[in-house]
Amino acid sequence: MADNMAKDDDLQPLAPFEAQYRLEVRGWPSATITHQLREESQHWLSDMRFSITIARGQERSRFTTDDASTHALMYDSSYSVLGIGDSYQLRADDIASLDRQTAIIDLARRADNANCSFASPCDIHFADHRGREEHFQYYMADIDRLKVPAGEFDTHSVILFDSEKPDRELRISFHADFPGLILEALYQKDGKRDTHITLTRMTSMGDSKD
């Protein structure tokens, strides 16, 4: 759940999409992430998954939205490295705020009108894959348009940080018209790039951009 952000009636409505990202993690081979956001009968589903030679993973979140908020219903994930891994599932009662997939969607919905600055950052709370509460702060980045492999798009960008780990920073640039669609995400430790995600392809309403 995010605090001190957009007014309740300002949340951006969702639009379904399918996307592919290029994932680069320091010390690992690059991989492709697929991300799908779609509306089902009475809720939305966000599904992310990746696979490389030695590892694979998937996260799925079901949630509902209204004009004022985003509500987590269920989250499940699975990971494996060299065939050894585990899976996790959280239901609504296990999630005090939002799961991390839903938190991405909620943050993107608010990013256009969030009144969050470096001097006065906003707070975001969510549960990790085991249900443990996480707390970050964030502020708006001065990036209005971004060029990525899939094209050039208007963006709403935020920078997240943990006040207890000042050497780490995550910048996420969301597509301005598709909340939750990531144009670029850059995670840095000690000023060095650790993880980099870029949009390589997107499809919506039968139209594709790659």
PDB file of N, CA and C in Angstrom, residues 142-148 152-157:
ATOM      1  N   ASP A 142      12.748  12.862 -12.820  1.00  0.00           N
ATOM      2  CA  ASP A 142      12.486  13.861 -13.852  1.00  0.00           C
ATOM      3  C   ASP A 142      12.760  13.275 -15.242  1.00  0.00           C
ATOM      4  N   ILE A 143      11.946  12.286 -15.600  1.00  0.00           N
ATOM      5  CA  ILE A 143      12.057  11.638 -16.910  1.00  0.00           C
ATOM      6  C   ILE A 143      10.653  11.592 -17.511  1.00  0.00           C
ATOM      7  N   ASP A 144      10.430  12.283 -18.606  1.00  0.00           N
ATOM      8  CA  ASP A 144       9.109  12.347 -19.225  1.00  0.00           C
ATOM      9  C   ASP A 144       8.973  11.466 -20.462  1.00  0.00           C
ATOM     10  N   ARG A 145      10.093  11.146 -21.094  1.00  0.00           N
ATOM     11  CA  ARG A 145      10.056  10.331 -22.312  1.00  0.00           C
ATOM     12  C   ARG A 145      11.309   9.470 -22.353  1.00  0.00           C
ATOM     13  N   LEU A 146      11.150   8.240 -22.825  1.00  0.00           N
ATOM     14  CA  LEU A 146      12.251   7.284 -22.763  1.00  0.00           C
ATOM     15  C   LEU A 146      12.286   6.450 -24.037  1.00  0.00           C
ATOM     16  N   LYS A 147      13.497   6.231 -24.545  1.00  0.00           N
ATOM     17  CA  LYS A 147      13.694   5.377 -25.714  1.00  0.00           C
ATOM     18  C   LYS A 147      14.250   4.038 -25.264  1.00  0.00           C
ATOM     19  N   VAL A 148      13.564   2.961 -25.637  1.00  0.00           N
ATOM     20  CA  VAL A 148      13.964   1.594 -25.298  1.00  0.00           C
ATOM     21  C   VAL A 148      13.916   0.765 -26.581  1.00  0.00           C
ATOM     22  N   GLU A 152      10.004   4.518 -28.534  1.00  0.00           N
ATOM     23  CA  GLU A 152      10.118   5.700 -27.674  1.00  0.00           C
ATOM     24  C   GLU A 152       8.736   6.050 -27.141  1.00  0.00           C
ATOM     25  N   PHE A 153       8.624   6.230 -25.814  1.00  0.00           N
ATOM     26  CA  PHE A 153       7.322   6.379 -25.185  1.00  0.00           C
ATOM     27  C   PHE A 153       7.360   7.448 -24.094  1.00  0.00           C
ATOM     28  N   ASP A 154       6.193   8.050 -23.830  1.00  0.00           N
ATOM     29  CA  ASP A 154       6.036   8.887 -22.648  1.00  0.00           C
ATOM     30  C   ASP A 154       6.080   7.994 -21.416  1.00  0.00           C
ATOM     31  N   THR A 155       6.619   8.520 -20.330  1.00  0.00           N
ATOM     32  CA  THR A 155       6.810   7.688 -19.150  1.00  0.00           C
ATOM     33  C   THR A 155       6.545   8.451 -17.863  1.00  0.00           C
ATOM     34  N   HIS A 156       6.172   7.706 -16.829  1.00  0.00           N
ATOM     35  CA  HIS A 156       6.135   8.196 -15.454  1.00  0.00           C
ATOM     36  C   HIS A 156       7.180   7.380 -14.695  1.00  0.00           C
ATOM     37  N   SER A 157       8.181   8.045 -14.150  1.00  0.00           N
ATOM     38  CA  SER A 157       9.312   7.340 -13.540  1.00  0.00           C
ATOM     39  C   SER A 157       9.404   7.636 -12.051  1.00  0.00           C
TER      40      SER A 157
END
